[in-house]
Amino acid sequence: MFYQPAQGHGLPHNPFNAIVTPRPIGWISSRAADGSDNLAPYSFFNAVAYVPPQVMFASTGAKPDRDGTKDSVGNIRETGVFCVNIVEYAAKDVMNTSSGLYDRDIDEFQAADLQKEACQTIDCARVAGTPAALECKMTQIVRLDGDANFVVFGEVVGVHLRDDCMKDGLFDVTTYQPLARMGYRDYTRVTEVFSLNRPNEA
Ligand SMILES: Cc1cc2nc3c(=O)[nH]c(=O)nc-3n(C[C@H](O)[C@H](O)[C@H](O)COP(=O)(O)O)c2cc1C
């Protein structure tokens, strides 16, 4: 089939986010100017540069108690920092709990019964015990076409790697099995990897 999004897809469910899969999940922690903590998953998330290392996530839609966006973007606008917590398969249910539509003053760490740790380089909480966490300073927030579509870019200024995931100097994802987002209500997890050398590589 072929469809043009502006004219509709004619399917029972929008296939768009089933096409761009699997997507990593950035579990974004942020802190408001009043000191309250926030946590939410974003699968429009990726790494976008090496030097300096940079990441992005995209927020689509708005909360009724926010000025045209969601709490994560609102907080990052106020304080300029955020942390990306990496989601292991074992954390799938608490990650999902943290995605609920909570009032802006609700702390999703508490709602999902998660322990916090302080970030080292930024004034923000992170989820204790995640396989990895990226402490980020926001570099820009870009408004996209459409209603309440924003991309938040950040420079990674601190990196936490859980010791049990380090094997012979490599970060071994099979130890924790990264959770990834598929379309609809579907997820997957990484349980095996294989390697390919690039052309002209030894
Ligand atoms: C696995 C998963 C991925 C999600 N990805 C996104 C996303 O990329 N962008 C988005 O706007 N919302 C996404 N959501 C929904 C947000 O997590 C949800 O709207 C949340 O309440 C936003 O929280 P906040 O207002 O505290 O930022 C996702 C939810 C789940 C469960």
mmCIF file of C-alpha atoms and ligand atoms in Angstrom, residues 25 38-45 58-61 63 70-73 95-96 98-102 108 181 187, ligand 1:
data_model
loop_
_atom_site.group_PDB
_atom_site.id
_atom_site.type_symbol
_atom_site.label_atom_id
_atom_site.label_comp_id
_atom_site.label_asym_id
_atom_site.label_seq_id
_atom_site.Cartn_x
_atom_site.Cartn_y
_atom_site.Cartn_z
ATOM 1 C CA ILE A 25 13.692 4.954 25.071
ATOM 2 C CA ASN A 38 9.928 14.825 37.058
ATOM 3 C CA LEU A 39 10.461 11.599 35.132
ATOM 4 C CA ALA A 40 8.934 10.432 31.826
ATOM 5 C CA PRO A 41 9.847 8.112 28.920
ATOM 6 C CA TYR A 42 10.405 9.456 25.397
ATOM 7 C CA SER A 43 10.971 7.129 22.433
ATOM 8 C CA PHE A 44 11.481 9.941 19.961
ATOM 9 C CA PHE A 45 15.002 9.859 21.376
ATOM 10 C CA ALA A 58 11.017 15.074 20.943
ATOM 11 C CA SER A 59 7.890 15.996 22.872
ATOM 12 C CA THR A 60 4.555 15.902 21.071
ATOM 13 C CA GLY A 61 1.397 17.235 22.647
ATOM 14 C CA LYS A 63 -0.711 18.871 29.210
ATOM 15 C CA LYS A 70 4.620 18.606 28.656
ATOM 16 C CA ASP A 71 6.339 18.789 32.044
ATOM 17 C CA SER A 72 9.740 17.592 30.783
ATOM 18 C CA VAL A 73 10.090 20.373 28.212
ATOM 19 C CA MET A 95 8.953 2.996 33.198
ATOM 20 C CA ASN A 96 5.371 2.585 32.002
ATOM 21 C CA SER A 98 6.087 6.963 35.019
ATOM 22 C CA SER A 99 4.432 7.778 31.670
ATOM 23 C CA GLY A 100 1.032 8.455 33.252
ATOM 24 C CA LEU A 101 -0.679 11.829 32.919
ATOM 25 C CA TYR A 102 0.231 13.291 36.317
ATOM 26 C CA GLU A 108 6.922 10.345 39.059
ATOM 27 C CA ARG A 181 9.611 0.854 21.563
ATOM 28 C CA TYR A 187 7.947 -3.254 22.773
HETATM 29 C C1 LIG B 1 7.602 3.983 25.976
HETATM 30 C C2 LIG B 1 7.004 5.353 25.856
HETATM 31 C C3 LIG B 1 7.547 6.250 24.960
HETATM 32 C C4 LIG B 1 7.018 7.550 24.850
HETATM 33 N N1 LIG B 1 7.583 8.413 23.950
HETATM 34 C C5 LIG B 1 7.111 9.677 23.851
HETATM 35 C C6 LIG B 1 7.727 10.600 22.958
HETATM 36 O O1 LIG B 1 8.697 10.295 22.261
HETATM 37 N N2 LIG B 1 7.226 11.855 22.916
HETATM 38 C C7 LIG B 1 6.171 12.246 23.692
HETATM 39 O O2 LIG B 1 5.766 13.406 23.627
HETATM 40 N N3 LIG B 1 5.583 11.389 24.563
HETATM 41 C C8 LIG B 1 6.035 10.125 24.663
HETATM 42 N N4 LIG B 1 5.454 9.248 25.541
HETATM 43 C C9 LIG B 1 4.390 9.740 26.417
HETATM 44 C C10 LIG B 1 4.966 10.520 27.609
HETATM 45 O O3 LIG B 1 5.811 9.670 28.395
HETATM 46 C C11 LIG B 1 3.800 11.021 28.470
HETATM 47 O O4 LIG B 1 3.065 11.986 27.729
HETATM 48 C C12 LIG B 1 4.241 11.620 29.797
HETATM 49 O O5 LIG B 1 3.107 11.844 30.606
HETATM 50 C C13 LIG B 1 4.990 12.916 29.621
HETATM 51 O O6 LIG B 1 5.426 13.272 30.899
HETATM 52 P P1 LIG B 1 5.860 14.747 31.327
HETATM 53 O O7 LIG B 1 4.667 15.660 31.108
HETATM 54 O O8 LIG B 1 6.217 14.549 32.769
HETATM 55 O O9 LIG B 1 7.047 15.131 30.468
HETATM 56 C C14 LIG B 1 5.933 7.943 25.664
HETATM 57 C C15 LIG B 1 5.371 7.022 26.558
HETATM 58 C C16 LIG B 1 5.882 5.731 26.639
HETATM 59 C C17 LIG B 1 5.280 4.754 27.608
#
